[in-house]
Tab-separated table of C-alpha atoms in Angstrom:
chain	number	residue	atom	x	y	z
A	4	MET	CA	-21.889	169.218	52.224
A	5	ALA	CA	-23.975	170.655	49.459
A	6	ALA	CA	-24.240	173.953	51.195
A	7	ALA	CA	-20.484	174.098	51.716
A	8	LEU	CA	-19.719	173.487	48.145
A	9	LEU	CA	-22.231	175.998	47.034
A	10	VAL	CA	-20.544	178.631	49.045
A	11	LEU	CA	-17.151	177.576	47.818
A	12	GLY	CA	-18.278	177.915	44.240
A	13	THR	CA	-19.586	181.432	44.662
A	14	SER	CA	-17.212	182.969	47.194
A	15	GLY	CA	-14.244	183.757	44.942
A	16	ALA	CA	-11.972	181.717	47.228
A	17	GLY	CA	-9.589	180.974	44.401
A	18	GLY	CA	-8.534	178.069	42.218
A	19	TRP	CA	-5.790	177.026	44.596
A	20	LEU	CA	-8.332	176.250	47.365
A	21	TYR	CA	-10.554	174.295	44.977
A	22	ASN	CA	-7.639	172.351	43.533
A	23	ARG	CA	-6.285	171.537	47.037
A	24	LEU	CA	-9.627	170.276	48.283
A	25	SER	CA	-10.389	168.366	45.088
A	26	GLY	CA	-6.922	166.863	45.349
A	27	ASN	CA	-7.685	165.523	48.912
A	28	ILE	CA	-10.160	163.122	47.413
A	29	GLN	CA	-8.788	159.620	46.684
A	30	GLY	CA	-10.147	157.866	43.617
A	31	ALA	CA	-10.092	153.987	43.365
A	32	GLY	CA	-11.147	151.998	40.300
A	33	VAL	CA	-12.976	148.827	41.361
A	34	ASP	CA	-14.520	147.456	38.193
A	35	ASP	CA	-11.972	144.774	37.691
A	36	ALA	CA	-12.205	143.562	41.266
A	37	ILE	CA	-16.007	143.400	41.199
A	38	GLY	CA	-16.049	141.390	37.892
A	39	ASP	CA	-18.718	140.965	35.295
A	40	ASN	CA	-21.385	139.024	37.264
A	41	ARG	CA	-23.397	142.069	38.153
A	42	PRO	CA	-27.058	143.031	38.204
A	43	ARG	CA	-28.538	145.061	35.382
A	44	ALA	CA	-28.400	148.782	35.558
A	45	THR	CA	-31.195	150.665	37.438
A	46	GLN	CA	-34.079	151.913	35.228
A	47	GLY	CA	-33.316	155.508	36.016
A	48	GLY	CA	-31.630	157.253	38.882
A	49	GLN	CA	-28.267	156.193	40.402
A	50	ASN	CA	-27.176	154.158	43.473
A	51	ILE	CA	-24.261	155.315	45.655
A	52	LEU	CA	-22.949	152.850	48.373
A	53	VAL	CA	-21.770	154.880	51.409
A	54	ILE	CA	-19.394	153.031	53.703
A	55	GLY	CA	-18.331	154.324	57.090
A	56	SER	CA	-14.948	152.914	57.692
A	57	ASP	CA	-13.494	152.140	61.094
A	58	SER	CA	-10.066	153.208	59.906
A	59	ARG	CA	-8.142	154.739	62.853
A	60	LYS	CA	-5.636	156.557	60.641
A	61	GLY	CA	-5.047	160.003	61.950
A	62	THR	CA	-6.926	159.476	65.284
A	63	GLY	CA	-3.719	158.917	67.316
A	64	GLY	CA	-4.741	155.430	68.294
A	65	THR	CA	-7.020	156.653	71.082
A	66	TYR	CA	-10.158	154.985	69.748
A	67	GLY	CA	-10.490	151.231	69.190
A	68	ARG	CA	-6.895	150.112	69.543
A	69	GLY	CA	-5.958	146.629	68.376
A	70	LEU	CA	-7.821	146.513	65.113
A	71	ALA	CA	-5.899	144.159	62.808
A	72	THR	CA	-8.110	144.775	59.695
A	73	MET	CA	-10.175	147.454	57.917
A	74	GLN	CA	-13.693	147.415	59.231
A	75	SER	CA	-17.019	148.713	57.852
A	76	ASP	CA	-18.970	150.411	60.678
A	77	THR	CA	-21.792	151.866	58.589
A	78	LEU	CA	-23.249	150.668	55.302
A	79	LEU	CA	-25.988	152.407	53.373
A	80	LEU	CA	-27.261	152.765	49.831
A	81	LEU	CA	-28.280	156.260	48.587
A	82	HIS	CA	-30.720	156.127	45.565
A	83	VAL	CA	-31.337	159.396	43.841
A	84	GLY	CA	-34.595	159.161	41.811
A	85	GLY	CA	-34.187	159.542	38.037
A	86	SER	CA	-36.452	162.572	38.016
A	87	GLY	CA	-34.301	164.219	40.732
A	88	LYS	CA	-37.396	164.799	42.776
A	89	TRP	CA	-36.765	162.243	45.629
A	90	ALA	CA	-34.137	160.142	47.271
A	91	THR	CA	-34.054	156.995	49.418
A	92	VAL	CA	-31.358	156.170	51.965
A	93	VAL	CA	-31.315	152.446	52.859
A	94	SER	CA	-29.328	151.279	55.791
A	95	PHE	CA	-28.018	147.757	55.961
A	96	PRO	CA	-27.731	146.360	59.556
A	97	ARG	CA	-24.210	145.326	60.027
A	98	ASP	CA	-25.374	142.142	61.789
A	99	SER	CA	-27.199	141.035	58.555
A	100	TRP	CA	-26.483	137.418	57.831
A	101	VAL	CA	-25.737	137.217	54.146
A	102	ARG	CA	-23.698	135.368	51.577
A	103	ILE	CA	-20.196	136.769	51.170
A	104	PRO	CA	-18.971	136.137	47.581
A	105	ALA	CA	-15.374	135.249	46.642
A	106	CYS	CA	-13.313	138.494	46.886
A	107	GLU	CA	-9.684	139.337	46.106
A	108	GLN	CA	-7.712	139.653	49.320
A	109	GLY	CA	-4.665	141.637	50.172
A	110	ASP	CA	-2.297	138.762	49.224
A	111	GLY	CA	-3.949	138.384	45.717
A	112	THR	CA	-5.777	135.172	46.638
A	113	PHE	CA	-9.593	134.964	46.627
A	114	SER	CA	-11.664	134.221	49.738
A	115	VAL	CA	-14.043	131.307	49.752
A	116	PRO	CA	-17.746	132.155	49.437
A	117	HIS	CA	-19.396	131.785	52.892
A	118	ASP	CA	-22.266	133.110	55.096
A	119	PHE	CA	-21.450	135.800	57.703
A	120	LYS	CA	-22.179	139.359	58.793
A	121	ILE	CA	-22.429	141.778	55.899
A	122	ASN	CA	-19.702	144.052	57.367
A	123	GLU	CA	-17.150	141.324	56.988
A	124	ALA	CA	-16.944	141.981	53.219
A	125	PHE	CA	-15.142	145.270	53.670
A	126	ALA	CA	-12.580	143.604	55.988
A	127	ILE	CA	-11.921	140.760	53.531
A	128	GLY	CA	-11.249	142.970	50.540
A	129	GLY	CA	-9.224	145.394	52.734
A	130	SER	CA	-7.093	142.735	54.353
A	131	GLY	CA	-4.044	144.294	52.697
A	132	GLY	CA	-4.989	147.863	53.458
A	133	ASP	CA	-6.370	148.702	50.048
A	134	THR	CA	-9.570	150.773	50.432
A	135	GLY	CA	-10.539	150.159	46.762
A	136	LYS	CA	-10.521	146.341	47.208
A	137	ALA	CA	-12.356	146.666	50.428
A	138	ALA	CA	-15.047	148.690	48.707
A	139	ALA	CA	-15.169	146.293	45.800
A	140	CYS	CA	-15.899	143.291	48.119
A	141	ALA	CA	-18.621	145.358	49.886
A	142	ILE	CA	-20.182	146.246	46.546
A	143	LYS	CA	-20.116	142.629	45.330
A	144	THR	CA	-21.763	141.463	48.498
A	145	VAL	CA	-24.518	144.104	48.332
A	146	GLU	CA	-25.127	143.496	44.699
A	147	GLN	CA	-25.317	139.735	44.907
A	148	ASN	CA	-27.705	139.804	47.944
A	149	THR	CA	-29.967	142.558	46.662
A	150	ARG	CA	-29.637	142.338	42.845
A	151	VAL	CA	-29.354	146.142	42.897
A	152	ARG	CA	-26.714	147.659	40.780
A	153	VAL	CA	-24.227	150.051	42.617
A	154	ASP	CA	-23.189	152.933	40.364
A	155	HIS	CA	-20.784	154.727	42.674
A	156	PHE	CA	-19.307	154.402	46.106
A	157	LEU	CA	-18.010	156.731	48.898
A	158	VAL	CA	-15.832	155.563	51.865
A	159	VAL	CA	-15.430	158.036	54.727
A	160	ASP	CA	-13.360	157.241	57.844
A	161	PHE	CA	-13.558	158.212	61.582
A	162	ARG	CA	-11.126	161.087	61.133
A	163	GLY	CA	-13.356	162.707	58.525
A	164	PHE	CA	-16.477	162.313	60.551
A	165	THR	CA	-15.169	163.929	63.695
A	166	GLY	CA	-13.444	166.671	61.587
A	167	MET	CA	-16.770	167.658	59.968
A	168	VAL	CA	-18.562	167.668	63.201
A	169	ASN	CA	-15.893	169.772	64.956
A	170	ALA	CA	-15.734	172.261	62.042
A	171	LEU	CA	-19.454	172.984	62.716
A	172	GLY	CA	-18.790	173.517	66.420
A	173	GLY	CA	-20.504	170.204	67.199
A	174	VAL	CA	-23.993	168.849	66.806
A	175	GLU	CA	-26.812	168.970	69.363
A	176	ILE	CA	-28.268	165.698	70.739
A	177	CYS	CA	-30.911	165.324	73.421
A	178	PRO	CA	-30.642	161.869	75.181
A	179	GLU	CA	-33.498	161.210	77.589
A	180	ARG	CA	-31.251	159.319	80.067
A	181	PRO	CA	-27.562	159.546	80.961
A	182	ILE	CA	-25.264	157.391	78.806
A	183	HIS	CA	-22.351	155.521	80.150
A	184	ASP	CA	-20.781	153.223	77.635
A	185	SER	CA	-17.172	152.077	78.085
A	186	ARG	CA	-17.147	150.274	74.774
A	187	ALA	CA	-18.044	153.412	72.842
A	188	HIS	CA	-15.871	155.600	75.160
A	189	LEU	CA	-19.008	157.656	75.966
A	190	ASP	CA	-20.034	159.476	79.182
A	191	LEU	CA	-22.976	161.929	78.696
A	192	GLU	CA	-25.593	163.376	80.958
A	193	SER	CA	-29.252	163.406	80.025
A	194	GLY	CA	-30.787	166.460	78.224
A	195	CYS	CA	-29.831	168.510	75.161
A	196	GLN	CA	-26.152	169.171	74.724
A	197	THR	CA	-23.594	169.718	71.911
A	198	VAL	CA	-21.203	166.894	71.183
A	199	LYS	CA	-18.009	166.715	69.064
A	200	ASP	CA	-14.763	164.843	68.894
A	201	GLY	CA	-14.970	161.414	70.535
A	202	GLN	CA	-18.335	162.095	72.053
A	203	ALA	CA	-19.978	162.571	68.675
A	204	LEU	CA	-18.318	159.473	67.294
A	205	GLY	CA	-19.202	157.501	70.377
A	206	TYR	CA	-22.829	158.525	70.236
A	207	VAL	CA	-23.351	157.282	66.741
A	208	ARG	CA	-21.403	154.130	67.404
A	209	ALA	CA	-22.858	153.300	70.812
A	210	ARG	CA	-25.017	150.201	70.844
A	211	TYR	CA	-25.281	148.304	74.110
A	212	SER	CA	-25.993	151.197	76.487
A	213	LEU	CA	-28.726	152.820	74.392
A	214	GLY	CA	-32.276	151.805	73.442
A	215	ASP	CA	-32.749	148.023	72.913
A	216	GLY	CA	-29.081	147.421	72.607
A	217	THR	CA	-29.381	146.312	68.914
A	218	ASP	CA	-27.722	147.462	65.700
A	219	ILE	CA	-31.234	148.388	64.511
A	220	GLY	CA	-31.612	150.874	67.303
A	221	ARG	CA	-28.189	152.404	66.524
A	222	ILE	CA	-29.172	152.803	62.850
A	223	GLY	CA	-32.171	154.959	63.824
A	224	ARG	CA	-29.878	157.126	66.046
A	225	GLN	CA	-27.388	157.511	63.146
A	226	GLN	CA	-30.148	158.643	60.822
A	227	GLU	CA	-31.260	161.174	63.321
A	228	PHE	CA	-27.736	162.445	63.790
A	229	MET	CA	-27.324	162.805	59.919
A	230	ARG	CA	-30.411	164.942	59.820
A	231	ALA	CA	-29.079	167.156	62.646
A	232	LEU	CA	-25.666	167.405	60.991
A	233	ALA	CA	-27.261	168.547	57.745
A	234	THR	CA	-29.310	171.216	59.481
A	235	ARG	CA	-26.238	172.401	61.418
A	236	ALA	CA	-24.244	172.521	58.195
A	237	LYS	CA	-26.752	174.781	56.545
A	238	ALA	CA	-26.689	177.137	59.437
A	239	LYS	CA	-22.877	177.347	59.972
A	240	LEU	CA	-21.125	176.820	56.614
A	241	TYR	CA	-21.265	180.483	55.594
A	242	HIS	CA	-18.497	181.261	58.066
A	243	PRO	CA	-15.149	180.887	56.104
A	244	ARG	CA	-13.278	179.069	58.928
A	245	ALA	CA	-16.056	176.577	59.437
A	246	LEU	CA	-16.472	176.151	55.690
A	247	TYR	CA	-12.802	175.410	55.073
A	248	GLY	CA	-12.496	173.088	58.176
A	249	PHE	CA	-15.614	171.122	57.070
A	250	LEU	CA	-14.497	170.715	53.496
A	251	ASP	CA	-10.957	169.817	54.373
A	252	SER	CA	-12.151	167.131	56.763
A	253	ALA	CA	-14.753	165.872	54.358
A	254	THR	CA	-12.607	165.623	51.349
A	255	GLY	CA	-9.413	164.477	53.177
A	256	SER	CA	-11.296	161.441	54.438
A	257	LEU	CA	-12.997	160.326	51.190
A	258	THR	CA	-12.229	157.520	48.817
A	259	THR	CA	-14.518	157.258	45.877
A	260	ASP	CA	-14.833	155.675	42.431
A	261	PRO	CA	-13.004	157.753	39.751
A	262	GLU	CA	-16.120	159.354	38.429
A	263	LEU	CA	-16.900	160.950	41.829
A	264	ALA	CA	-13.260	161.826	42.763
A	265	GLY	CA	-13.534	165.551	42.510
A	266	LEU	CA	-15.348	168.525	44.010
A	267	LYS	CA	-17.410	169.153	40.854
A	268	PRO	CA	-19.175	165.744	40.657
A	269	LEU	CA	-19.688	165.698	44.474
A	270	PHE	CA	-21.069	169.199	44.254
A	271	GLU	CA	-23.561	168.129	41.576
A	272	LEU	CA	-24.580	165.134	43.659
A	273	ALA	CA	-24.893	167.077	46.877
A	274	SER	CA	-26.580	170.111	45.535
A	275	GLY	CA	-29.204	167.898	43.876
A	276	ILE	CA	-30.026	166.289	47.148
A	277	GLN	CA	-30.002	169.667	48.937
A	278	ARG	CA	-32.734	170.927	46.566
A	279	LEU	CA	-35.106	168.026	47.609
A	280	PRO	CA	-37.924	168.757	49.987
A	281	THR	CA	-37.232	167.053	53.347
A	282	GLU	CA	-40.415	164.977	53.043
A	283	ARG	CA	-39.094	163.480	49.751
A	284	ILE	CA	-35.943	162.041	51.409
A	285	SER	CA	-36.796	158.697	53.038
A	286	PHE	CA	-34.464	156.983	55.513
A	287	LEU	CA	-35.184	153.208	55.469
A	288	THR	CA	-33.650	150.114	56.967
A	289	VAL	CA	-33.694	146.725	55.126
A	290	PRO	CA	-36.716	144.842	56.725
A	291	ASN	CA	-35.362	142.126	59.011
A	292	TYR	CA	-35.967	139.788	61.860
A	293	PRO	CA	-33.840	137.948	64.446
A	294	ARG	CA	-32.011	135.024	62.818
A	295	GLU	CA	-32.760	133.124	66.032
A	296	ARG	CA	-36.239	132.568	64.554
A	297	ASP	CA	-34.749	130.352	61.811
A	298	VAL	CA	-31.568	129.153	63.593
A	299	PRO	CA	-32.240	128.957	67.365
A	300	SER	CA	-28.529	128.890	68.205
A	301	ASP	CA	-27.899	132.284	66.678
A	302	LYS	CA	-28.964	134.987	68.994
A	303	ALA	CA	-26.684	137.755	67.549
A	304	ASN	CA	-27.639	138.291	63.935
A	305	VAL	CA	-30.611	139.287	61.769
A	306	VAL	CA	-32.031	137.858	58.549
A	307	TRP	CA	-33.747	140.070	55.874
A	308	ASN	CA	-37.495	139.690	55.672
A	309	GLY	CA	-37.457	138.208	52.144
A	310	PRO	CA	-40.760	139.386	50.651
A	311	ALA	CA	-40.490	142.870	52.168
A	312	ALA	CA	-36.869	143.290	51.350
A	313	GLU	CA	-37.553	142.149	47.765
A	314	ARG	CA	-40.166	144.828	47.514
A	315	LEU	CA	-37.620	147.435	48.545
A	316	PHE	CA	-34.922	146.206	46.220
A	317	THR	CA	-37.335	146.002	43.287
A	318	ALA	CA	-38.406	149.560	43.884
A	319	LEU	CA	-34.707	150.765	43.781
A	320	THR	CA	-34.092	148.764	40.549
A	321	LEU	CA	-37.184	150.141	38.845
A	322	ASP	CA	-36.573	153.725	40.186
A	323	ARG	CA	-39.829	153.826	42.165
A	324	GLU	CA	-40.199	155.789	45.282
A	325	ILE	CA	-41.004	153.831	48.406
A	326	THR	CA	-41.792	155.398	51.732
A	327	GLU	CA	-41.161	154.386	55.233
A	328	ALA	CA	-44.857	153.808	55.821
A	329	ARG	CA	-45.251	151.599	52.712
A	330	LEU	CA	-42.160	149.470	53.628
A	331	ALA	CA	-43.355	149.153	57.276
A	332	GLN	CA	-46.680	147.779	56.090
A	333	ALA	CA	-44.948	145.163	53.888
A	334	ALA	CA	-42.527	144.243	56.753
A	335	ARG	CA	-45.358	143.574	59.193
A	336	GLN	CA	-46.015	140.182	57.586
A	337	LEU	CA	-43.170	137.859	58.348
A	338	PRO	CA	-42.322	134.759	56.210
A	339	PRO	CA	-42.867	131.387	57.883
A	340	ALA	CA	-40.037	130.329	60.085
A	341	ALA	CA	-37.568	128.345	58.070
A	342	ALA	CA	-37.960	125.205	60.338
A	343	THR	CA	-41.567	124.956	59.259
A	344	VAL	CA	-40.774	124.881	55.538
A	345	ALA	CA	-40.164	121.362	54.012
A	346	VAL	CA	-37.984	121.408	50.871
A	347	THR	CA	-37.342	118.652	48.354
A	348	VAL	CA	-34.179	119.239	46.258
A	349	LEU	CA	-33.778	117.445	42.969
A	350	ASN	CA	-30.655	117.519	40.720
A	351	GLY	CA	-31.441	118.159	37.129
A	352	THR	CA	-27.872	119.118	36.046
A	353	GLY	CA	-26.228	115.740	35.915
A	354	VAL	CA	-23.498	117.095	38.168
A	355	THR	CA	-22.981	114.631	41.020
A	356	GLY	CA	-23.649	116.056	44.440
A	357	LYS	CA	-25.380	119.157	43.402
A	358	ALA	CA	-28.554	118.334	45.126
A	359	ARG	CA	-26.801	117.518	48.447
A	360	GLU	CA	-24.670	120.638	48.199
A	361	THR	CA	-27.727	122.919	47.691
A	362	ALA	CA	-29.701	121.116	50.385
A	363	ASP	CA	-26.847	121.598	52.874
A	364	ARG	CA	-26.873	125.321	52.188
A	365	LEU	CA	-30.600	125.568	52.608
A	366	GLY	CA	-30.470	123.458	55.735
A	367	ALA	CA	-27.889	125.830	57.213
A	368	LEU	CA	-30.401	128.567	56.856
A	369	GLY	CA	-32.875	126.568	58.906
A	370	PHE	CA	-34.982	124.953	56.224
A	371	ARG	CA	-36.178	121.350	56.732
A	372	ILE	CA	-34.966	119.134	53.895
A	373	SER	CA	-37.528	116.400	53.039
A	374	ARG	CA	-35.294	114.608	50.619
A	375	THR	CA	-32.677	114.924	47.928
A	376	GLY	CA	-32.330	113.005	44.689
A	377	ASN	CA	-32.096	113.200	40.904
A	378	ALA	CA	-34.741	114.852	38.800
A	379	PRO	CA	-36.712	112.463	36.409
A	380	ALA	CA	-35.229	114.247	33.530
A	381	PRO	CA	-32.435	116.854	32.772
A	382	ALA	CA	-33.678	120.372	33.698
A	383	GLY	CA	-33.084	123.172	31.274
A	384	ARG	CA	-33.563	125.694	33.995
A	385	THR	CA	-34.041	125.893	37.742
A	386	THR	CA	-37.593	125.689	38.962
A	387	LEU	CA	-39.457	125.986	42.381
A	388	VAL	CA	-42.920	124.601	42.462
A	389	TYR	CA	-45.403	124.077	45.364
A	390	PRO	CA	-48.836	122.614	45.841
A	391	GLU	CA	-51.947	124.535	46.790
A	392	GLY	CA	-51.644	126.119	50.278
A	393	LEU	CA	-47.945	126.423	50.395
A	394	ALA	CA	-47.504	129.769	48.552
A	395	ASP	CA	-45.943	131.462	51.562
A	396	ARG	CA	-43.515	128.686	52.197
A	397	ALA	CA	-42.376	128.789	48.557
A	398	ARG	CA	-41.888	132.456	48.745
A	399	ALA	CA	-39.669	131.962	51.896
A	400	VAL	CA	-37.467	129.649	49.924
A	401	ALA	CA	-37.524	131.937	46.825
A	402	ALA	CA	-36.288	134.804	48.996
A	403	ARG	CA	-32.959	132.886	49.392
A	404	LEU	CA	-32.681	132.274	45.612
A	405	PRO	CA	-32.656	135.655	44.017
A	406	GLY	CA	-34.561	135.856	40.711
A	407	LEU	CA	-36.341	132.543	41.051
A	408	VAL	CA	-40.101	132.815	40.936
A	409	PRO	CA	-42.127	130.056	42.624
A	410	VAL	CA	-45.012	128.424	40.665
A	411	GLN	CA	-48.035	126.523	42.021
A	412	SER	CA	-48.402	123.152	40.297
A	413	ALA	CA	-51.017	120.433	40.572
A	414	GLN	CA	-48.074	117.923	40.002
A	415	ALA	CA	-46.038	119.226	42.959
A	416	ALA	CA	-45.456	116.770	45.800
A	417	PRO	CA	-47.838	117.366	48.695
A	418	GLY	CA	-46.582	118.971	51.816
A	419	THR	CA	-43.326	120.119	50.396
A	420	VAL	CA	-41.747	122.869	48.093
A	421	THR	CA	-39.807	121.230	45.318
A	422	LEU	CA	-36.580	122.817	44.034
A	423	THR	CA	-35.327	121.303	40.863
A	424	ILE	CA	-31.829	122.428	39.971
A	425	GLY	CA	-30.908	123.495	36.538
A	426	PRO	CA	-27.722	124.977	35.093
A	427	ASP	CA	-28.896	128.519	36.042
A	428	LEU	CA	-29.241	127.834	39.803
A	429	PRO	CA	-29.073	131.161	41.628
A	430	GLU	CA	-26.489	131.557	44.517
A	431	VAL	CA	-28.220	130.803	47.788
A	432	THR	CA	-28.142	133.998	49.811
A	433	GLY	CA	-28.550	134.795	53.496
């Protein structure tokens, strides 16, 4: 898109075209819906949450009939480094099992906080058809599970995706085997070929007929397609008809926060990314493992690898570049399975039932609860202590309590990690 905007700005196309394309973009204020309980601002750079919406508006109902709610098909966070010399694109598996916070719904009521797949957040906020509220719930969910502040957002729908691909004459893909996927409405032969319309959409959405059948495999294919799309755009967008078709599709399918709702701010963002060397743009996926490892009955979802994910989120917050190789190295070491971690939960708040409530939340995540009870004295703050030899188990618990740092203590009960609840207890995530 950066190349397209650059041509538009230098082609003398006229203010009417600029105004029309800029007017296509829908701005939506979300600050009130997100609320004040937000992470601190990133120490440099900016974070843009990009949401691929399953909206069927304008597709003629030929793809995915029967959807009753707005859906989030793709969720990624773009971090542009403060120096403008690098960028990181982080994909969130839509099967990520996370804590969904209370969000305003279409009827004005608020949902009850609960654990579910991360892509449900967009559907909850968008239950009344309001894209801004849908984005707000997705932002709240990402922020509360990562503690990374989202500065801007972009929502693009199916119609915009296929329109951009078609305006470029399609994008080349090279599947090694034939693909026949009725769920994705996809029927392709093996070998290199150019896809557009429903074939392009089906290719990036297909899951069960390709690779290992997981959402993680699909994310890798989507990232490859984005690279191919960008390369195709640079080669084709100097043709006026392709340029206009691409921009009209791109802008007509966008909903953004008010600060990005115009060609000028989007141009500044996109042109900055275009200037980056390819090797300084990292495509990453939040480190994860099958949730079945912690909860044997769940064979469908994934859990974030706490220590490795924390390293990624901390790097984003501190505006530090992290490469795929560095993250992969951190992700190779998995935390102990939750069932092997014994946790003692003590209530230091004086609020009846707080220990049991927290223990139930941790138990639902697969942790083994040794006992619950009252702390020997009121707790001014929440603490997590462990005896010698249980550091890795304490870190596994801390990964579900954002911001809480475990401390080794000679007074800690043997064989168990002890959580003492104070008034500042973090929300249990994942």
